[in-house]
Short mmCIF file of C-alpha atoms in Angstrom, two decimals:
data_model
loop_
_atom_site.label_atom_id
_atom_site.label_comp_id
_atom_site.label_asym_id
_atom_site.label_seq_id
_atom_site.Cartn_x
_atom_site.Cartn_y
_atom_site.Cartn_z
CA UNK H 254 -8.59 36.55 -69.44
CA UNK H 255 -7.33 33.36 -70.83
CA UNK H 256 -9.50 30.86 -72.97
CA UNK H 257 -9.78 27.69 -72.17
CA UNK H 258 -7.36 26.34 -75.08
CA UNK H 259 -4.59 28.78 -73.29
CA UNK H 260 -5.32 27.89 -69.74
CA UNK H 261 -4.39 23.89 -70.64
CA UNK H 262 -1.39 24.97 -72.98
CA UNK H 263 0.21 27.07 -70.32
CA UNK H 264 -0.87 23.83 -67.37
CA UNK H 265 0.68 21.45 -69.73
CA UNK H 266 3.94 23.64 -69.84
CA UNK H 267 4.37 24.30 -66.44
CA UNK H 268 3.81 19.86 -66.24
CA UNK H 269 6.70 19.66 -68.49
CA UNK H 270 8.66 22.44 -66.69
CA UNK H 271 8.56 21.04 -63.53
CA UNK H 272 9.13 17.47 -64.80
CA UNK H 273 12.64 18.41 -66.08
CA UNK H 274 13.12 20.42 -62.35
CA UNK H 275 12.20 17.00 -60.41
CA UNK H 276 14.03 14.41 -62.44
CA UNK H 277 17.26 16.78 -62.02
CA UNK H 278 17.38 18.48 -58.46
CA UNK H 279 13.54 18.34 -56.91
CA UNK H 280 12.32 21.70 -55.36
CA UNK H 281 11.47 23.06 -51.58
CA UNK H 282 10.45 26.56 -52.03
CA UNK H 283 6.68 27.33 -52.22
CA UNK H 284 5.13 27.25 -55.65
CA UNK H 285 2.96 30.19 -56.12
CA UNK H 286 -0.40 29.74 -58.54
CA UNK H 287 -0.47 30.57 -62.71
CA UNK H 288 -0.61 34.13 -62.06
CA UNK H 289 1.46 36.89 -64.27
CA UNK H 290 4.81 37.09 -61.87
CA UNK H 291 4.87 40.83 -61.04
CA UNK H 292 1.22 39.99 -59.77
CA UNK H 293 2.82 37.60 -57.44
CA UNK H 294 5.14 38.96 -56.30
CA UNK H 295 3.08 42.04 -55.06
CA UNK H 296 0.59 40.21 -53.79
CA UNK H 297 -0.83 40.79 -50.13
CA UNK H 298 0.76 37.09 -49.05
CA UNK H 299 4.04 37.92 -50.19
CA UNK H 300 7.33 40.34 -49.19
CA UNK H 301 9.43 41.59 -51.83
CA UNK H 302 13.16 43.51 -49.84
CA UNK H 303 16.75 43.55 -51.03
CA UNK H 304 18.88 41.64 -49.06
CA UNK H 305 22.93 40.77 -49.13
CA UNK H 306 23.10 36.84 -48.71
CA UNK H 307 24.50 35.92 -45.28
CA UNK H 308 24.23 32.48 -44.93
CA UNK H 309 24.25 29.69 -47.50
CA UNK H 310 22.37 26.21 -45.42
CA UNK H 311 23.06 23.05 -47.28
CA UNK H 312 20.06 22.09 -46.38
CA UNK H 313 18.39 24.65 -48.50
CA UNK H 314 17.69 28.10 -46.96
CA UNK H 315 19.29 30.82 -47.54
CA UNK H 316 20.08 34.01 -45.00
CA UNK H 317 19.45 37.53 -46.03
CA UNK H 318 19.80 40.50 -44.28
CA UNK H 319 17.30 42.98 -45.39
CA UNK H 320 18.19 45.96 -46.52
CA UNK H 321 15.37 47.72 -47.95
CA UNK H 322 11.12 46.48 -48.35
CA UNK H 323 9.41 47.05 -51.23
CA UNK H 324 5.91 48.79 -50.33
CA UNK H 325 4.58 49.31 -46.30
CA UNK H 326 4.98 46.27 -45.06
CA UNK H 327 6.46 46.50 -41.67
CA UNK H 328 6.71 42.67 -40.63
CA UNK H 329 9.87 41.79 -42.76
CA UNK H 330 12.41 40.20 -39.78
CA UNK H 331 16.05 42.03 -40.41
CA UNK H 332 17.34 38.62 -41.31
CA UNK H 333 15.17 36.41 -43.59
CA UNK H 334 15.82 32.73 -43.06
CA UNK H 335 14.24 31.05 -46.54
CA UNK H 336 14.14 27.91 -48.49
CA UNK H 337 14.56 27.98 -51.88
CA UNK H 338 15.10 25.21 -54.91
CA UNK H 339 18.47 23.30 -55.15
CA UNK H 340 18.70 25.26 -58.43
CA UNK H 341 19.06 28.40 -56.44
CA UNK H 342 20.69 27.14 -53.46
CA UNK H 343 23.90 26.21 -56.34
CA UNK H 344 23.56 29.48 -57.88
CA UNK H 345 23.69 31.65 -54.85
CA UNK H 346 26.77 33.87 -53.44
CA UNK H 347 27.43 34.95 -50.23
CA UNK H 348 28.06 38.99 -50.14
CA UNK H 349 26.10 39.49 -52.79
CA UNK H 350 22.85 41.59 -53.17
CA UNK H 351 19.45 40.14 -53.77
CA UNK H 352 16.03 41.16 -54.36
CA UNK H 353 13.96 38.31 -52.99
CA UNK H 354 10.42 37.73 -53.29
CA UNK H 355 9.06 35.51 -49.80
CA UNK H 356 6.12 34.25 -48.26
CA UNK H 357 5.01 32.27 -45.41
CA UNK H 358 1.78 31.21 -47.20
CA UNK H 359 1.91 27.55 -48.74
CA UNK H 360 0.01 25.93 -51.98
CA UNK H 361 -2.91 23.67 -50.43
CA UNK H 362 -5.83 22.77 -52.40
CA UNK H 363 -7.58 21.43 -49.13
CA UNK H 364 -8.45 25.37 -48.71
CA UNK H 365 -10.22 27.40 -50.55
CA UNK H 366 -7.83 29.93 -51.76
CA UNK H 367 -5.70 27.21 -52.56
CA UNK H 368 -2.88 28.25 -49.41
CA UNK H 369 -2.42 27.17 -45.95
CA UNK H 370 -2.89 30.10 -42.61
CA UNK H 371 0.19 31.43 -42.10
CA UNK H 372 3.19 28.65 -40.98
CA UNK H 373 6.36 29.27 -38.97
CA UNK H 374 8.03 28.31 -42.20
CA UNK H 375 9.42 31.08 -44.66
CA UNK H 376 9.61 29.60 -48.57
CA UNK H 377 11.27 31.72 -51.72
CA UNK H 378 8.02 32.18 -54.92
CA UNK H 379 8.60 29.90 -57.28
CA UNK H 380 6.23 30.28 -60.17
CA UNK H 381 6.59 30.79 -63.67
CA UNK H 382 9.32 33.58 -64.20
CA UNK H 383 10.26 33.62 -60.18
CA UNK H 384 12.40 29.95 -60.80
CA UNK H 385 13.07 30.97 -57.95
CA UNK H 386 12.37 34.82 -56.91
CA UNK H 387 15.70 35.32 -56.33
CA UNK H 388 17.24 37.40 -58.63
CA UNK H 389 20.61 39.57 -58.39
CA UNK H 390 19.91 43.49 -57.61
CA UNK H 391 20.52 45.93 -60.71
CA UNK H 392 18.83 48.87 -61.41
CA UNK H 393 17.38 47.14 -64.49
CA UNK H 394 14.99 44.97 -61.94
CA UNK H 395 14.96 47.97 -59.61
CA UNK H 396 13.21 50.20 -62.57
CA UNK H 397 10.38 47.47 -63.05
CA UNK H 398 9.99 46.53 -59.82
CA UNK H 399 9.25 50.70 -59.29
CA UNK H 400 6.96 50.77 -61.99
CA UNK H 401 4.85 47.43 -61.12
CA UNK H 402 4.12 48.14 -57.66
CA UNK H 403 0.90 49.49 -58.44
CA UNK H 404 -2.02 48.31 -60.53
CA UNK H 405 -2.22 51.27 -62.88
CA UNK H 406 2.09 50.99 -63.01
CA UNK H 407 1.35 47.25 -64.21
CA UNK H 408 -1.01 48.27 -66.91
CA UNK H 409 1.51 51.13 -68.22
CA UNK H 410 3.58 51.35 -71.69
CA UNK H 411 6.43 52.25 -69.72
CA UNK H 412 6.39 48.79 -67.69
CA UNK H 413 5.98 46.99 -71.24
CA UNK H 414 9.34 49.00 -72.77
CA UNK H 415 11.17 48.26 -69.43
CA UNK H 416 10.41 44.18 -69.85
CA UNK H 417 10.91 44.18 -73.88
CA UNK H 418 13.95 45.85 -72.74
CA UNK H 419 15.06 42.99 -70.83
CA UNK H 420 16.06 40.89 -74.11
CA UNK H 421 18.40 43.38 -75.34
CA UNK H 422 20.37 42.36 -72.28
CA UNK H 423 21.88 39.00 -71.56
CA UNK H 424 20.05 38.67 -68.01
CA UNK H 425 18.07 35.66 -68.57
CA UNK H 426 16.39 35.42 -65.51
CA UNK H 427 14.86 38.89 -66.17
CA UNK H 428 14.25 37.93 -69.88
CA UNK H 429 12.48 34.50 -68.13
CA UNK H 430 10.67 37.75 -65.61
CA UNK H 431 9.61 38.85 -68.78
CA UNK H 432 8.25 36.26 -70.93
CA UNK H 433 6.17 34.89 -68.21
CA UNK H 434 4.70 38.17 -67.40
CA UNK H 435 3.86 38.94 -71.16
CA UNK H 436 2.74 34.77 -71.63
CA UNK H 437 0.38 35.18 -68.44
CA UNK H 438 -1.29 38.73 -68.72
CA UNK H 439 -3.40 38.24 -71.71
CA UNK H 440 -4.42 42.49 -70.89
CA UNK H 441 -0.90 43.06 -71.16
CA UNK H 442 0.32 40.90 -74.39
CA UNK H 443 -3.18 41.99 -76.11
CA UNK H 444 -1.43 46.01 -76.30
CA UNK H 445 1.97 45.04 -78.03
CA UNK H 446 2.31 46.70 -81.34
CA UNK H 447 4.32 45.30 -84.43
CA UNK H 448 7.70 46.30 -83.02
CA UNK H 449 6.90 44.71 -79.60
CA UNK H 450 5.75 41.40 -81.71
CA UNK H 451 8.91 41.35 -83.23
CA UNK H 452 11.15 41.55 -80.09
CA UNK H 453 9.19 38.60 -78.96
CA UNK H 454 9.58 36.41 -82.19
CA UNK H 455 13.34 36.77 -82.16
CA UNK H 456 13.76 35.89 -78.44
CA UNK H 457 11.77 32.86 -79.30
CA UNK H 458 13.67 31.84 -82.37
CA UNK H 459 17.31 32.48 -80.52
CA UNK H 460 19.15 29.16 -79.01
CA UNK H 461 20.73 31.82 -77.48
CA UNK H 462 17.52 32.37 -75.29
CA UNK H 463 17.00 29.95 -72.15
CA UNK H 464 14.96 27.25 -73.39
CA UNK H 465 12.03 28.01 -70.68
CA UNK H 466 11.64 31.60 -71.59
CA UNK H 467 11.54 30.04 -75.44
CA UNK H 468 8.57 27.73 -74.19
CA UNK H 469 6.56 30.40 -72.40
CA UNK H 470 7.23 32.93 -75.32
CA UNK H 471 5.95 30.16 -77.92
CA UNK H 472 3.08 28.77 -76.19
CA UNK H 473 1.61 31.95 -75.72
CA UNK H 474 2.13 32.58 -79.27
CA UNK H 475 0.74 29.58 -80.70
CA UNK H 476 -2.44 30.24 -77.82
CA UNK H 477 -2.60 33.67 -78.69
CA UNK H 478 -1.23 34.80 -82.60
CA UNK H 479 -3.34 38.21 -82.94
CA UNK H 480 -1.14 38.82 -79.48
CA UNK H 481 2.16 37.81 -80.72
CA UNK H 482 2.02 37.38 -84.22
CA UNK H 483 1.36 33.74 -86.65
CA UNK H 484 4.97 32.50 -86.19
CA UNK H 485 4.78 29.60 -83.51
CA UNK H 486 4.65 27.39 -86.15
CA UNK H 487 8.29 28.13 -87.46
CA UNK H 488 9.51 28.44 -83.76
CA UNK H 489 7.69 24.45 -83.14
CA UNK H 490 9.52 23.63 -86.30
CA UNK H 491 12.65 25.15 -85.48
CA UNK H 492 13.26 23.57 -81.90
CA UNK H 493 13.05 20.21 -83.59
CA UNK H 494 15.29 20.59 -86.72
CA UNK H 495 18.13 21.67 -84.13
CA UNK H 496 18.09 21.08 -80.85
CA UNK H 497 20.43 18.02 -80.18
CA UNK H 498 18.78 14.97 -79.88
CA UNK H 499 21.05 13.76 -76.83
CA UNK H 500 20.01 16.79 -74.41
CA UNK H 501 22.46 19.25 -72.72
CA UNK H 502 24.55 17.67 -69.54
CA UNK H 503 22.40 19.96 -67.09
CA UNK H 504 18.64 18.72 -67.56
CA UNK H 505 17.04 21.61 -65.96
CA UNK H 506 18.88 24.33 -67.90
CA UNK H 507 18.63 22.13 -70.83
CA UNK H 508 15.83 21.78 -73.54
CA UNK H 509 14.17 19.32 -72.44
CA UNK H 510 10.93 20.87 -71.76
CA UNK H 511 11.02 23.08 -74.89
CA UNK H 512 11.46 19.56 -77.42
CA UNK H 513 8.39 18.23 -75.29
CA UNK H 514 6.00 20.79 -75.28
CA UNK H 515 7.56 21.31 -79.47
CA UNK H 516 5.95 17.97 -80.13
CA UNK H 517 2.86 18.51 -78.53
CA UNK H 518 1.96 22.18 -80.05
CA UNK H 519 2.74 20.39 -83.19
CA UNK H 520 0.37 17.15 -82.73
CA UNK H 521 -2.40 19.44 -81.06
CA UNK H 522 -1.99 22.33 -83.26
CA UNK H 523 -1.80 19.90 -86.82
CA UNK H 524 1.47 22.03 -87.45
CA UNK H 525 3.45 20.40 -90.31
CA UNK H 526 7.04 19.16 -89.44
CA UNK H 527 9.18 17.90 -92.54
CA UNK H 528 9.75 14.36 -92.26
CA UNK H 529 13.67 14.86 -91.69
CA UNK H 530 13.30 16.56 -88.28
CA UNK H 531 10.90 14.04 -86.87
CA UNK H 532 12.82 10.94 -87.84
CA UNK H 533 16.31 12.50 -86.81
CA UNK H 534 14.65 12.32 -83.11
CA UNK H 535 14.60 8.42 -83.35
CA UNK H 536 18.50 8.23 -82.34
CA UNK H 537 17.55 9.33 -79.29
CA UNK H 538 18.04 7.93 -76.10
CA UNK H 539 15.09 9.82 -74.49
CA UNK H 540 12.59 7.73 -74.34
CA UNK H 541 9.75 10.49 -74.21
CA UNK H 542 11.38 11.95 -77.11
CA UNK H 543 10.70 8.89 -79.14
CA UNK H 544 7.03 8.55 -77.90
CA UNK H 545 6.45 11.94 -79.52
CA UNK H 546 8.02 11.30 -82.49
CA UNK H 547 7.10 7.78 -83.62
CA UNK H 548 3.76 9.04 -82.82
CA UNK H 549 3.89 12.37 -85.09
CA UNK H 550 5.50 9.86 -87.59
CA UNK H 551 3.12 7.96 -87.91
CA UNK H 552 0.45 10.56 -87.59
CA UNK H 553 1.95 13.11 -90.46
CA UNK H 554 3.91 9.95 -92.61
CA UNK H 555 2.00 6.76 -91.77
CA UNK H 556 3.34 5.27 -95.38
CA UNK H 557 6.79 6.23 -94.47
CA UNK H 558 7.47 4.96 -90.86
CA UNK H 559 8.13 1.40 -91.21
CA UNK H 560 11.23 2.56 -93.69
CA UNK H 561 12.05 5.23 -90.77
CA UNK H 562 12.45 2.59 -88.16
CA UNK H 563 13.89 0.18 -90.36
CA UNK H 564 16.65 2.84 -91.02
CA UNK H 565 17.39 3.61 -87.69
CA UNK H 566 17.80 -0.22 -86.42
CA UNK H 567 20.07 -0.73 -89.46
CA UNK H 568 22.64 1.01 -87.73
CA UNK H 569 24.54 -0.55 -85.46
CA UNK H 570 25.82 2.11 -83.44
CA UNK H 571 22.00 3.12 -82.60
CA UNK H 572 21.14 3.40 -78.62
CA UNK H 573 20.35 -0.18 -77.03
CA UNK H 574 17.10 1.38 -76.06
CA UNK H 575 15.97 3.56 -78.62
CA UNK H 576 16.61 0.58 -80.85
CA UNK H 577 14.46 -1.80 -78.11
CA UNK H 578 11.85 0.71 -78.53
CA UNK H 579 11.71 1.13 -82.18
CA UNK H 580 11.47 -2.74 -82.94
CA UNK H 581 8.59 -2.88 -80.93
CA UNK H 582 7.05 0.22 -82.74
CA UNK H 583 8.07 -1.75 -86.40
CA UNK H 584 6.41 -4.86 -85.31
CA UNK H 585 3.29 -2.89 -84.46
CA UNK H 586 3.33 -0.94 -87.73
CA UNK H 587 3.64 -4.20 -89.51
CA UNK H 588 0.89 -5.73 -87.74
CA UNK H 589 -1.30 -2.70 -88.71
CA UNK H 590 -0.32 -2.58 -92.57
CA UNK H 591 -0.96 -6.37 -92.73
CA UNK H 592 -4.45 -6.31 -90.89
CA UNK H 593 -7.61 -6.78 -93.37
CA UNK H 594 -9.28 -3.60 -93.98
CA UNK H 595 -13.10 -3.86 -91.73
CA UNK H 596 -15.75 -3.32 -94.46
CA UNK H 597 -18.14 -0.60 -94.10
CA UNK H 598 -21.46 -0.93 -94.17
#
């Protein structure tokens, strides 16, 4: 099970996650709870089939026609009529095979379990690593899928090889499958040996890797080291000496979340970050990204940040309101280095 410190870290990641979904598209599909994916999407509320897509709605559902059901279930409709995120709804392709994971169960904290009775609605998972549980059929997912349909299956070496597997590729959404499975089971992460650690540490280190399944792998990591191995302090440290300080033009595929929840595991977790990759983060336009680093700033370099903001506004080309924000941090700074000492007592 996860500790307490864990259960906030991987709250306050999903927050930041679905921050950077809203501001960019919003979402419709259900939102399934913290639970390790494959869990999920087994569970006795949900329907896991391979379907071709028929029917692409603009107003976000998608049409499958079923072509096979995963486990007994016998109350899977030939055609499955589902909302999904705009996210998905952009990515999907008529005539091509799916394995979709379904329910008609909704989040409601007024019950409970935490979901509604059954509604005539039918709504896509998305949780952490189902963004949304659509994924495209290949026997990769197909061998996984196999092997975690049972509880003893889940618990196996052979599922673990078949997800660390899953970064050798370049299918990101089963590397994402992956990451949140290994980030949420603590059973599961808790059996990885040396060679498993190090899989891991590169995918988290890699630009290459999609900045979400970077955030799960490195949270988990920093929540969990004797898991994972001591190195989420050079992965925190290594998001914010490169990642561009302007974003990506796609939000939700962009870093956004990542540079967020990179300042935070630093500030909570008293990781050092050299004074050149905080203050490179003041020509930002992103006005959450200069929140987090004034404040690191001045938490790490409190004798340094007046000359750090007095840099920055010395350059004309700086943006109108990172350079708004920064004169109001410089006036505060100056008001708190000219303020008498109190005297103790």
């Amino acid at each position: 099970m996860h500790n307490r410190q864990s259960s906030r870290a991987i709250t306050r990641l999903f927050k930041f996650l679905a921050i950077t979904t809203i501001l960019a598209f919003g979402t419709s599909a259900w939102a399934g709870p913290a639970v390790p994916p494959l869990e999920l999407l087994f569970a006795p509320e949900s329907r896991l089939v391979m379907g071709t897509l028929v029917e692409i709605n603009p107003a976000g559902r998608l049409v499958f026609k079923r072509e096979k059901v995963f486990g007994t279930h016998k109350d899977v409709p030939e055609l499955i009529d589902a909302a999904v995120t705009s996210n998905a709804l952009e990515d999907a392709r008529l005539e091509q095979r799916y394995i979709v994971g379904y329910t008609t169960f909704q989040n409601d904290r007024q019950y409970p379990a935490g979901i509604t009775p059954p509604r005539k609605a039918t709504n896509v998972i998305s949780s952490s690593g189902l963004d949304p549980a659509v994924f495209r059929d290949s026997p990769e997912l197909r061998r996984i899928l196999d092997r975690a349909a049972s509880e003893r299956g889940r618990e196996s070496r052979a599922l673990r090889r078949l997800l660390l597997q899953t970064f050798a590729t370049d299918d990101a959404a089963l590397q994402h499958l992956a990451a949140a499975q290994f980030a949420l089971d603590a059973g599961m992460s808790g059996k990885l040996d040396a060679a498993d650690r190090a899989i891991l540490q590169r995918a988290a280190l890699s630009d290459k890797t999609n900045p979400t399944t970077r955030s799960l792998l490195i949270t988990a990591a920093a929540d969990r080291p004797d898991d994972f191995g001591p190195w989420a302090a050079e992965a925190i440290n290594k998001v914010l000496e490169i990642t561009p300080v302007d974003g990506y033009p796609s939000e939700t595929r962009g870093p956004a979340g990542l540079v967020l929840l990179a300042f935070d595991e630093a500030s909570d977790r008293g990781v050092h970050v050299p004074f050149a990759s905080l203050t490179r983060w003041l020509r930002s336009p992103q006005r959450l990204y200069l929140e987090r680093a004034s404040g690191l700033i001045e938490s790490m370099y409190r004798g340094r940040a007046k000359a750090a903001y007095e840099e920055v506004l010395g350059d004309a080309g700086a943006d109108p309101a990172a350079r708004q924000f920064l004169e109001a941090r410089l006036r505060d700074t100056e008001r708190f280095n000219a303020a008498p000492e109190t005297p103790s007592n």
